[in-house]
mmCIF file of C-alpha atoms in Angstrom:
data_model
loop_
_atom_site.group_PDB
_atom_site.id
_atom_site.type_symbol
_atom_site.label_atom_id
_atom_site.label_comp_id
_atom_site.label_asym_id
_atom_site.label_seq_id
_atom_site.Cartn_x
_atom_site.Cartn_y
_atom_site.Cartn_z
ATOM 1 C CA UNK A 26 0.000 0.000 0.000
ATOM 2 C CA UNK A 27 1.186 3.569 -0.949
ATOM 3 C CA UNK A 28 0.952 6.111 2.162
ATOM 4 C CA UNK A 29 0.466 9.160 1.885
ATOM 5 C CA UNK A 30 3.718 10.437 2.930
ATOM 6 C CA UNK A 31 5.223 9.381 -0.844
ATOM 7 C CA UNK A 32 3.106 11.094 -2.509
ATOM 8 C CA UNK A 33 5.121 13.700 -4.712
ATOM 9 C CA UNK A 34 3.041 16.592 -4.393
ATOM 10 C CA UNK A 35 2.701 18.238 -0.457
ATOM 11 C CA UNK A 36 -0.442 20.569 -0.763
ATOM 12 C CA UNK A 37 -1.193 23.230 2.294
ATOM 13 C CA UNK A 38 -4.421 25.465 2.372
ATOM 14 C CA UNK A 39 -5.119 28.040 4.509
ATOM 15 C CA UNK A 40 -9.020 29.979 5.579
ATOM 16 C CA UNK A 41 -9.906 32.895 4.317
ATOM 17 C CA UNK A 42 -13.129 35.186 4.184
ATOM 18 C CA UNK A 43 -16.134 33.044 2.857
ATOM 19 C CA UNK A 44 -13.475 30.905 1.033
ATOM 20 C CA UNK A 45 -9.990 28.578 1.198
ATOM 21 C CA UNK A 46 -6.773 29.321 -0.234
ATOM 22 C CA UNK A 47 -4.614 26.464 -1.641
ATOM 23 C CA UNK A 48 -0.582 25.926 -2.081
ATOM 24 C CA UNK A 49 1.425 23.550 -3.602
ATOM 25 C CA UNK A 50 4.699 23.532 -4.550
ATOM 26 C CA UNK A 51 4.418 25.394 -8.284
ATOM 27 C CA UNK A 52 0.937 26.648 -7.711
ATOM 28 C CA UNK A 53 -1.683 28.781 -5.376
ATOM 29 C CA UNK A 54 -5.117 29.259 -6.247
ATOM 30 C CA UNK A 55 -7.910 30.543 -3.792
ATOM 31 C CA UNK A 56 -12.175 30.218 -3.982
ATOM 32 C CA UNK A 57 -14.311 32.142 -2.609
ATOM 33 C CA UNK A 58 -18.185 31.739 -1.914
ATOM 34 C CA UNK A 59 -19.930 34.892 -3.212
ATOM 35 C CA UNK A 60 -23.573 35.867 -1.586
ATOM 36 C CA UNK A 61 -25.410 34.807 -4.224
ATOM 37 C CA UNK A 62 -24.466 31.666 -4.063
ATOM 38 C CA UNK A 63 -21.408 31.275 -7.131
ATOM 39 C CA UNK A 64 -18.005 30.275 -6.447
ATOM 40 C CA UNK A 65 -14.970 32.923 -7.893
ATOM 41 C CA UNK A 66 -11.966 31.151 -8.553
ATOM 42 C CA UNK A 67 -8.755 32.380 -8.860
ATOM 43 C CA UNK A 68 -5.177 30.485 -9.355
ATOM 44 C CA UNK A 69 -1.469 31.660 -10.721
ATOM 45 C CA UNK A 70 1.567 30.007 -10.451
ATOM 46 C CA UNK A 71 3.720 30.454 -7.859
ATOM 47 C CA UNK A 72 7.218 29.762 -7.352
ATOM 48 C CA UNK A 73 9.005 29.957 -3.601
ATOM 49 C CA UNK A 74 12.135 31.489 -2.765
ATOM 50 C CA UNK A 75 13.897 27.984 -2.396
ATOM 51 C CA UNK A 76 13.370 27.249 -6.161
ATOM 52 C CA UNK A 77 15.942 30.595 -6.821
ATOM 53 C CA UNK A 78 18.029 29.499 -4.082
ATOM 54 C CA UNK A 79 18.315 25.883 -3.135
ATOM 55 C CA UNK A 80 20.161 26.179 0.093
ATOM 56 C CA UNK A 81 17.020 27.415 1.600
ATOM 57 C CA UNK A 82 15.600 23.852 1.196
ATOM 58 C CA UNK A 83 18.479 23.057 4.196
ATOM 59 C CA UNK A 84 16.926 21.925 7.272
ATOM 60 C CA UNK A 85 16.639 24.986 10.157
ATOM 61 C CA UNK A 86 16.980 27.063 6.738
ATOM 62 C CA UNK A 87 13.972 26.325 4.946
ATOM 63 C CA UNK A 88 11.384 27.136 8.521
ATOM 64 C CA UNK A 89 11.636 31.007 8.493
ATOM 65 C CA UNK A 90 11.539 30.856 4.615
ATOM 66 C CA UNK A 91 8.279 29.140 4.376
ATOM 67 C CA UNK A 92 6.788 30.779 6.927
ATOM 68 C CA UNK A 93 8.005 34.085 5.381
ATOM 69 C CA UNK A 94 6.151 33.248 2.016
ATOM 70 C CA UNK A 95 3.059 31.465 4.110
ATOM 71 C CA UNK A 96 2.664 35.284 5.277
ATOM 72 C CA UNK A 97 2.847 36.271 1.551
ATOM 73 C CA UNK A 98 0.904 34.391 0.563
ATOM 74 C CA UNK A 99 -1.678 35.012 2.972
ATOM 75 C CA UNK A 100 -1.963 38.351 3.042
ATOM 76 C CA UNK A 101 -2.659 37.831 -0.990
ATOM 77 C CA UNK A 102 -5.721 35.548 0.103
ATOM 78 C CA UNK A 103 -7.136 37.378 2.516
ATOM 79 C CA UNK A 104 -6.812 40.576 0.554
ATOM 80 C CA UNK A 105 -8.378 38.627 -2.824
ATOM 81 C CA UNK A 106 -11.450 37.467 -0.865
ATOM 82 C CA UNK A 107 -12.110 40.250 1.028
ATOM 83 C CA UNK A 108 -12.099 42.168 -1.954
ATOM 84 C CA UNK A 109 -14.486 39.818 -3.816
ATOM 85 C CA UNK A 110 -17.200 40.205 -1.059
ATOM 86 C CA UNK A 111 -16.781 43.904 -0.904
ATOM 87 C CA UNK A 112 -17.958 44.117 -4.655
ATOM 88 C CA UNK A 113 -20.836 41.735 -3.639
ATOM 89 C CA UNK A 114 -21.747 44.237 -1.320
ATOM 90 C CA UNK A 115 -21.478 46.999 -4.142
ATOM 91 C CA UNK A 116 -23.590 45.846 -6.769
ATOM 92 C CA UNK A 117 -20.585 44.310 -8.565
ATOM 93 C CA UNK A 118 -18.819 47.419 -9.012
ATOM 94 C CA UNK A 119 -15.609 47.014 -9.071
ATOM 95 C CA UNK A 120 -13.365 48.366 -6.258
ATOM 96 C CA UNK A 121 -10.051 49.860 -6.186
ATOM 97 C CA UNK A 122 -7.532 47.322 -4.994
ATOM 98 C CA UNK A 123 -6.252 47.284 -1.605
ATOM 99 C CA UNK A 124 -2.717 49.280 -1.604
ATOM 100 C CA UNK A 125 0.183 47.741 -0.014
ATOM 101 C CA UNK A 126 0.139 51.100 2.196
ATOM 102 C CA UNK A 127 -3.180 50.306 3.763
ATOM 103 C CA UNK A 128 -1.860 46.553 4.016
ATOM 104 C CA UNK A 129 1.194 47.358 5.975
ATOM 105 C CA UNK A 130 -0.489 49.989 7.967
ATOM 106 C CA UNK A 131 -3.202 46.886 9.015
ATOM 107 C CA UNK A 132 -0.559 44.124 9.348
ATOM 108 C CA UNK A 133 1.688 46.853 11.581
ATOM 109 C CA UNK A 134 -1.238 47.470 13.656
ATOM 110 C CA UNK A 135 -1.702 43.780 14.285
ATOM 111 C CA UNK A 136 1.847 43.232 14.858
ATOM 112 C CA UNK A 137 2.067 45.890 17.292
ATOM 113 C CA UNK A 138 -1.056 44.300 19.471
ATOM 114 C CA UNK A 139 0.613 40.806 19.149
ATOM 115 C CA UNK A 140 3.450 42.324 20.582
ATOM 116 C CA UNK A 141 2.104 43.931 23.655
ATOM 117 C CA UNK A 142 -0.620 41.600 24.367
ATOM 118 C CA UNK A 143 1.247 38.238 23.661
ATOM 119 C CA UNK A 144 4.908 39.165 24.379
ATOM 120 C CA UNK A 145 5.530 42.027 26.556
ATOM 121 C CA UNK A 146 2.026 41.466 28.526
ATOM 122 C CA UNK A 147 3.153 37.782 29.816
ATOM 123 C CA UNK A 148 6.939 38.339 30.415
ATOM 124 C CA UNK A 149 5.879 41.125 32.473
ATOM 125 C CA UNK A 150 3.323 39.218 34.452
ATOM 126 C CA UNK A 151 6.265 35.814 34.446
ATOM 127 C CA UNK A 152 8.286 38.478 36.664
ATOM 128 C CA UNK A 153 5.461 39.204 38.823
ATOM 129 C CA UNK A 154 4.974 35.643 39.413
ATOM 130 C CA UNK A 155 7.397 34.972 42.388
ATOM 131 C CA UNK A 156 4.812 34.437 44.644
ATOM 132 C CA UNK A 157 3.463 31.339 43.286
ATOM 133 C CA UNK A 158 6.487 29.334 44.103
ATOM 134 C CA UNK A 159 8.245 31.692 46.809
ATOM 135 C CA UNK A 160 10.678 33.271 45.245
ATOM 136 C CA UNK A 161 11.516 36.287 43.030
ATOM 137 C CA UNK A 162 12.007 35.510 39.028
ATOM 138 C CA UNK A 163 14.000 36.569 36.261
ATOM 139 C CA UNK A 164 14.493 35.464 32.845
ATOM 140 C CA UNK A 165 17.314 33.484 33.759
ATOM 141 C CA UNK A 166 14.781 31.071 35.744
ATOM 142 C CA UNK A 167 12.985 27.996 34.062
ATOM 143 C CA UNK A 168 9.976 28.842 35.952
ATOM 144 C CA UNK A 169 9.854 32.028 34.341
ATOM 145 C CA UNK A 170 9.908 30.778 30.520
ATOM 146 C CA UNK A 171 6.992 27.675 31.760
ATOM 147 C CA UNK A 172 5.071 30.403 33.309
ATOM 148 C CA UNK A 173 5.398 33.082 30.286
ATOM 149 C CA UNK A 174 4.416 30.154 28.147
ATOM 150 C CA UNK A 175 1.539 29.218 30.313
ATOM 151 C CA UNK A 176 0.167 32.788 30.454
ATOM 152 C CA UNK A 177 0.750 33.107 25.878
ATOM 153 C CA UNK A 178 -1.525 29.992 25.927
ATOM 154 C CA UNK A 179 -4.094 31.125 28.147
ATOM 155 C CA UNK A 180 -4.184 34.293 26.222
ATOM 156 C CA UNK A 181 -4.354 32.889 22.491
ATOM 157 C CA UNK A 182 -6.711 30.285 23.792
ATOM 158 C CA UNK A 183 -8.983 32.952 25.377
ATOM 159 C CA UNK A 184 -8.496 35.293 22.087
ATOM 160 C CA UNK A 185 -9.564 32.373 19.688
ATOM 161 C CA UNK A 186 -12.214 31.438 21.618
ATOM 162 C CA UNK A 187 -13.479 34.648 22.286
ATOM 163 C CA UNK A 188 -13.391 35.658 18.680
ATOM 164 C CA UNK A 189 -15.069 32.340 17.844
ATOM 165 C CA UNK A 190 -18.235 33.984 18.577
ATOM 166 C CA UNK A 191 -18.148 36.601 16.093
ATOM 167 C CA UNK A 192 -20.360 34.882 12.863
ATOM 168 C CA UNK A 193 -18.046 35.494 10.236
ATOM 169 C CA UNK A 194 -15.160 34.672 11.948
ATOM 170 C CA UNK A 195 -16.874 31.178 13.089
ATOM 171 C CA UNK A 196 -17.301 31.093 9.410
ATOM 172 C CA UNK A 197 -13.863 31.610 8.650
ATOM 173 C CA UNK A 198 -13.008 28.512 11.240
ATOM 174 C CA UNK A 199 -15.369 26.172 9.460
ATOM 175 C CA UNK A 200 -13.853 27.104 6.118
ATOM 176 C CA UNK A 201 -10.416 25.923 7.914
ATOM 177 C CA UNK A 202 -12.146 22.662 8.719
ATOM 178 C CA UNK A 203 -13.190 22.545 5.286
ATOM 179 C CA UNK A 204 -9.418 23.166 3.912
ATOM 180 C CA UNK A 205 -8.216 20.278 6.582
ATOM 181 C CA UNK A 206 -10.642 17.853 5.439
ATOM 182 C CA UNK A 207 -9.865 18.352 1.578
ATOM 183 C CA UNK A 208 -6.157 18.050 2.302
ATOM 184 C CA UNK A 209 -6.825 14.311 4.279
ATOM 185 C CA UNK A 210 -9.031 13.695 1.352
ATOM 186 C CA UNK A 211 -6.279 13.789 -1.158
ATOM 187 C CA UNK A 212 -3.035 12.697 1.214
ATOM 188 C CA UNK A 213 -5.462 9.490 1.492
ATOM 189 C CA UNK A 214 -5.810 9.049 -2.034
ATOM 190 C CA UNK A 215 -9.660 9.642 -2.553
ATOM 191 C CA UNK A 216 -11.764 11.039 -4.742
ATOM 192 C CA UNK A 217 -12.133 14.381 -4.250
ATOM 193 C CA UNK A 218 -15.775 14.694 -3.266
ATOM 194 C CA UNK A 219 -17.697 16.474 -0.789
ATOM 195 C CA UNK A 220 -19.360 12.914 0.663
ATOM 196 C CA UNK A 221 -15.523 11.499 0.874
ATOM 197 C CA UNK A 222 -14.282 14.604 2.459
ATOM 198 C CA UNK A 223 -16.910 14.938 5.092
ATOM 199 C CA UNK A 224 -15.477 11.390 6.751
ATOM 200 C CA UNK A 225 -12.393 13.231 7.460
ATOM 201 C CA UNK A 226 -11.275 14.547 11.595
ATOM 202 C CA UNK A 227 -11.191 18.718 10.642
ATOM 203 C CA UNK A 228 -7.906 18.308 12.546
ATOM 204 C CA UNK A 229 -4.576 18.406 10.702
ATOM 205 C CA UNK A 230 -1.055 17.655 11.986
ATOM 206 C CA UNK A 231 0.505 20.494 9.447
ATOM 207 C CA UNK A 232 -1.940 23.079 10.703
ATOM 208 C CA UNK A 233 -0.480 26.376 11.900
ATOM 209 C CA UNK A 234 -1.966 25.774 14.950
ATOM 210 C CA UNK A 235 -0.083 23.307 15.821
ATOM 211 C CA UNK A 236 2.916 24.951 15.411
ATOM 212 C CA UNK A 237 2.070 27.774 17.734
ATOM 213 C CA UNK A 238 2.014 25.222 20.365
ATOM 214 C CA UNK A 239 5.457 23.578 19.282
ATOM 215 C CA UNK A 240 7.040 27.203 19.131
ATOM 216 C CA UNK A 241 5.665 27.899 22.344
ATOM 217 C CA UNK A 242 7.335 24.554 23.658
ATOM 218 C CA UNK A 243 10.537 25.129 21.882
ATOM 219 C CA UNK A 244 11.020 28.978 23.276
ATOM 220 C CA UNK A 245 10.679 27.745 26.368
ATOM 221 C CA UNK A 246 13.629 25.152 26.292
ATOM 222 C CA UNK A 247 15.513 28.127 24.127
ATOM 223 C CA UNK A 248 14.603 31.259 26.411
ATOM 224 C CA UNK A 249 15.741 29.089 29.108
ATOM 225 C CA UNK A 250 19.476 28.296 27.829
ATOM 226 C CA UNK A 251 19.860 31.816 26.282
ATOM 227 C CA UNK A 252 19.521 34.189 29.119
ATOM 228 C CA UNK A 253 21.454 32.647 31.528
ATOM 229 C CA UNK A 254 24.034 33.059 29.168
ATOM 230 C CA UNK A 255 24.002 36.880 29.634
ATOM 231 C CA UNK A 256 23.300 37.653 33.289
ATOM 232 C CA UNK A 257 23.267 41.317 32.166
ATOM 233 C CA UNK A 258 20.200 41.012 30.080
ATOM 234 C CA UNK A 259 18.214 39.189 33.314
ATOM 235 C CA UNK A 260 17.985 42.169 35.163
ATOM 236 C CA UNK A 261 14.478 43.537 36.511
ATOM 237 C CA UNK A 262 13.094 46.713 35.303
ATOM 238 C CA UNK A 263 10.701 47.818 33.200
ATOM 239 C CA UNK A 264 12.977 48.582 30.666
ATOM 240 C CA UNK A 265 14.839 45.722 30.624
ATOM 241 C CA UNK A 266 11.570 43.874 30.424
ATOM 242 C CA UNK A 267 10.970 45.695 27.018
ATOM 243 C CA UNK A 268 14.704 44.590 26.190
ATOM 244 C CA UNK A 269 14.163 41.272 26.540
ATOM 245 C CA UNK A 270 10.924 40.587 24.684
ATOM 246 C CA UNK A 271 12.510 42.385 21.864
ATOM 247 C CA UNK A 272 15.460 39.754 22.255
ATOM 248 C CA UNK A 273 12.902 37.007 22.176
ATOM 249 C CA UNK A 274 11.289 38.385 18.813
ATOM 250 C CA UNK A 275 14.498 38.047 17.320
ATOM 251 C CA UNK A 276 15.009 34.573 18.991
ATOM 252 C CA UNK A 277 11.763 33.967 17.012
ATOM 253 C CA UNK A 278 13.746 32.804 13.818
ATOM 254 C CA UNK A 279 15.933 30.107 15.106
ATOM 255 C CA UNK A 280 12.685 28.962 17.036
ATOM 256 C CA UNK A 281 10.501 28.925 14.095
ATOM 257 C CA UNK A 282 12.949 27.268 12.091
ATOM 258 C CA UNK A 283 13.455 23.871 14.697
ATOM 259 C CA UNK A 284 9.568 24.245 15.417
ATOM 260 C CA UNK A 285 9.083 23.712 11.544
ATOM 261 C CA UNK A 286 11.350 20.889 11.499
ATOM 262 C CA UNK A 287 9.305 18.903 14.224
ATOM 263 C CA UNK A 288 6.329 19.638 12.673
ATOM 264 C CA UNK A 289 7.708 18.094 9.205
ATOM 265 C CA UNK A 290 9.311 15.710 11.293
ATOM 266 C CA UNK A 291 6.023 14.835 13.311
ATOM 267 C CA UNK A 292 3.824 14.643 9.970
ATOM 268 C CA UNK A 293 6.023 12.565 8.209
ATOM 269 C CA UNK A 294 5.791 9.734 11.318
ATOM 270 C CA UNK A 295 2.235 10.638 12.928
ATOM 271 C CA UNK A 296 2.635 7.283 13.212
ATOM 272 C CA UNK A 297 5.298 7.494 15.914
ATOM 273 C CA UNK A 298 4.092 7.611 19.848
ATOM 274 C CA UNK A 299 6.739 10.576 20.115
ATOM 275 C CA UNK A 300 5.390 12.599 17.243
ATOM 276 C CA UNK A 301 1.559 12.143 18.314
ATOM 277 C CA UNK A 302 2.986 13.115 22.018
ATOM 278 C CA UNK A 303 4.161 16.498 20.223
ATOM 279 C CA UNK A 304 2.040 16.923 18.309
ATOM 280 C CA UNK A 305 -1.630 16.093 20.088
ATOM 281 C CA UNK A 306 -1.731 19.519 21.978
ATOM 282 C CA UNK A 307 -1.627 21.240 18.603
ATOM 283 C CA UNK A 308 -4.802 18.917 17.298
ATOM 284 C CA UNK A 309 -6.593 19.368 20.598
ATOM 285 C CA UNK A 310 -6.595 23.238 20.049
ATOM 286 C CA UNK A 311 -7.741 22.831 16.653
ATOM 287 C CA UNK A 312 -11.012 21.443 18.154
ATOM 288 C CA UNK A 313 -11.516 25.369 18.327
ATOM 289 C CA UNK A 314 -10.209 26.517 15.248
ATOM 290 C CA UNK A 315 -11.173 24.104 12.352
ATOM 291 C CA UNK A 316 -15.025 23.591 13.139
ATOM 292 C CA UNK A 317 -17.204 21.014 10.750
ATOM 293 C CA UNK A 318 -17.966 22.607 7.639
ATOM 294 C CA UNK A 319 -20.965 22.431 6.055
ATOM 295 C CA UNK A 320 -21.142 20.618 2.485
ATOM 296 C CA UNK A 321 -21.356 24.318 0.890
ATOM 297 C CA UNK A 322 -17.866 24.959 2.599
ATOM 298 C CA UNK A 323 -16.229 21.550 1.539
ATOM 299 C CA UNK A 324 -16.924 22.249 -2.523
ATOM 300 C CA UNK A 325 -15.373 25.429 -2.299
ATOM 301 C CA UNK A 326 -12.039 24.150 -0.768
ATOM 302 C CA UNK A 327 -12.149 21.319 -3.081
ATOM 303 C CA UNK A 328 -12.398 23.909 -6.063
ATOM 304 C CA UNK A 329 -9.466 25.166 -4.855
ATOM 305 C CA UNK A 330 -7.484 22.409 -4.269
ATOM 306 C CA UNK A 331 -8.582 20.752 -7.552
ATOM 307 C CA UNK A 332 -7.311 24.197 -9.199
ATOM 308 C CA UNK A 333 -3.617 24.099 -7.907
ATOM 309 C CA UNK A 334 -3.876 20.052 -9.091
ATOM 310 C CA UNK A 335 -4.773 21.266 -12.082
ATOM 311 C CA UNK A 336 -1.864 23.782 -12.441
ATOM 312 C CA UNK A 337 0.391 21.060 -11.623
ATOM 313 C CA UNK A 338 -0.827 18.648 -13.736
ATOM 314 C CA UNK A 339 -0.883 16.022 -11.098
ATOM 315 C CA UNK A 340 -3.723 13.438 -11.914
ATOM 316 C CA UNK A 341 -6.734 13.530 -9.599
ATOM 317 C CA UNK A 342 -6.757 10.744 -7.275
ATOM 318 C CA UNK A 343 -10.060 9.012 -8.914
ATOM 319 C CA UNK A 344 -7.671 7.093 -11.155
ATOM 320 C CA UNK A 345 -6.183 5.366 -8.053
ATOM 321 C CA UNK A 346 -6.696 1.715 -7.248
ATOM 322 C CA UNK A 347 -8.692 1.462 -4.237
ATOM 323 C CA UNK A 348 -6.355 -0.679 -2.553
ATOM 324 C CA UNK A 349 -3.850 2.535 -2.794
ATOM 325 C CA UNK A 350 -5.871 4.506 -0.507
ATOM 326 C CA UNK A 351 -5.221 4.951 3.345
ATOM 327 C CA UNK A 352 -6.975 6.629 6.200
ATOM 328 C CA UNK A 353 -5.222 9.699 6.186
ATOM 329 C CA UNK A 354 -2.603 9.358 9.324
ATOM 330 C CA UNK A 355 -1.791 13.547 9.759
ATOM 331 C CA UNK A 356 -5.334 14.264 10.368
ATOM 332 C CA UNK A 357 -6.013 11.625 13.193
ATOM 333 C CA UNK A 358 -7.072 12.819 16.393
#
């Protein structure tokens, strides 16, 4: 039997406003549900940075580069669909595209809130932690780091939740369950069909959720060995607080880059009682962002995905001998 994890082609999606956006390795292509009911399709080659310049297909290399693009790429989703329901809203006029001034302006905004509220907001609080074990902390402290990473989760899981009960972002969260499901659909070989999709988990082992909680695992271990290094940089104060977290944004590559490489590492053997150890936390949050789509959902994220197949003429998986096909082992729970 042929697993998945041989197949040639490694296809990633991501949820975007009333739609899914699609990525494989030559192609991109993203479909979004209009009001009225039609889907608008659009797809474009793409070609990745590692292409040009092989050595960033190195391991620890190749992390910060794909997640680099993944950003891209994103935005250019987002931006696409939010576009195509703003016309919707307009009668079908068309609307001036979105400059990349008002896109950096948004995206520098967000930054800046992820940085106070999810950085500088829980290293603060870490150092005002001492008296839950007795002692005063510093960065140079274990305790610290599992107690910074404690208060990042609570936050992000509070945030997603909370935002979960906004409609259209709920929306957005069943479209991601509807982007998971596709993706287990073809890594197991199927025909791509809404009634063979729906018997897929909406959980993914690739899914950027998960690799929030590996990074947050990983900066831990690396926070910890990295400031005790420098005793200097572990000193209290409010502006040495602000020093550090901007040390730990820059930390943030190396991070990202070994977080990617468990991640690859933990799809490639879900199989493995070490990888599904690393990597259940990720799936268990995912019960909160990837919801069950509805069958409306599923055919648009199989539009796209069928669209990026189609750019790389790769043969759709209804040609496969049954006997080929396998449960698809990322997207157990």
């Amino acid at each position: 039997m042929k697993h998945h994890e041989d197949l040639p082609l490694a296809v990633g999606g991501q949820a975007v406003l009333e739609g899914v956006m699609m990525r494989s390795p030559h192609a991109m292509a993203v479909a979004v549900r209009r009001p009225d009911g039609s889907v608008i399709l659009k797809d474009e080659a793409y070609h990745s940075l590692a292409e040009r310049y092989p050595v960033l297909k190195r391991a620890l290399l190749r992390g910060p580069v794909i997640l680099i693009e993944a950003m891209v790429t994103g935005v250019k989703a987002l931006t696409f669909s939010a576009q195509a329901a703003l016309q919707e809203e307009d009668g079908g006029k068309e609307d001036e595209p979105l400059g990349w001034g008002s896109i950096a302006l948004t995206l520098g905004g967000a930054f800046l809130m992820a940085f106070l509220f999810f950085g500088f907001l829980p290293h603060w609080l870490s150092g005002k932690a001492g008296f839950l074990v007795g002692r005063s902390l510093t960065p140079a402290d274990f305790t610290f780091h599992a107690i910074d990473g404690l208060i990042k989760l609570t936050f992000i899981i509070l945030y997603i939740w909370g935002i979960s009960f906004f409609p259209d972002i709920r929306r957005v969260f069943e479209y991601h369950g509807a982007e998971h499901k596709s993706i287990c659909t073809f890594e197991a070989g199927e025909e791509l069909t809404v009634a063979k999709a729906k018997a897929h988990p909406t959980a993914h082992a690739r899914c950027g959720t998960s690799f929030i909680l590996v990074v947050l695992l990983v900066s831990i271990l690396i926070f910890t060995v990295f400031f005790p290094l420098f005793p200097a940089l572990t000193r209290r104060g409010l502006g040495n607080n602000f020093l550090q977290v901007v040390i730990k944004v820059g930390l943030m590559f190396p991070i990202a880059a070994l977080s990617y490489e468990i991640i690859r590492w933990g799809g490639k053997h879900s199989r493995h009682p070490l990888a599904h150890l690393l990597l259940w936390p990720g799936l268990a949050t995912q019960r909160l962002t990837a919801l069950e789509p509805d069958d409306s959902q599923l055919e648009v994220a199989l539009e796209a995905l069928k669209a990026v197949l189609a750019r790389e003429e790769y043969p759709l998986p209804e040609g496969r001998l049954a006997g080929d096909s396998l449960p698809c082992a990322e997207c157990r729970h």
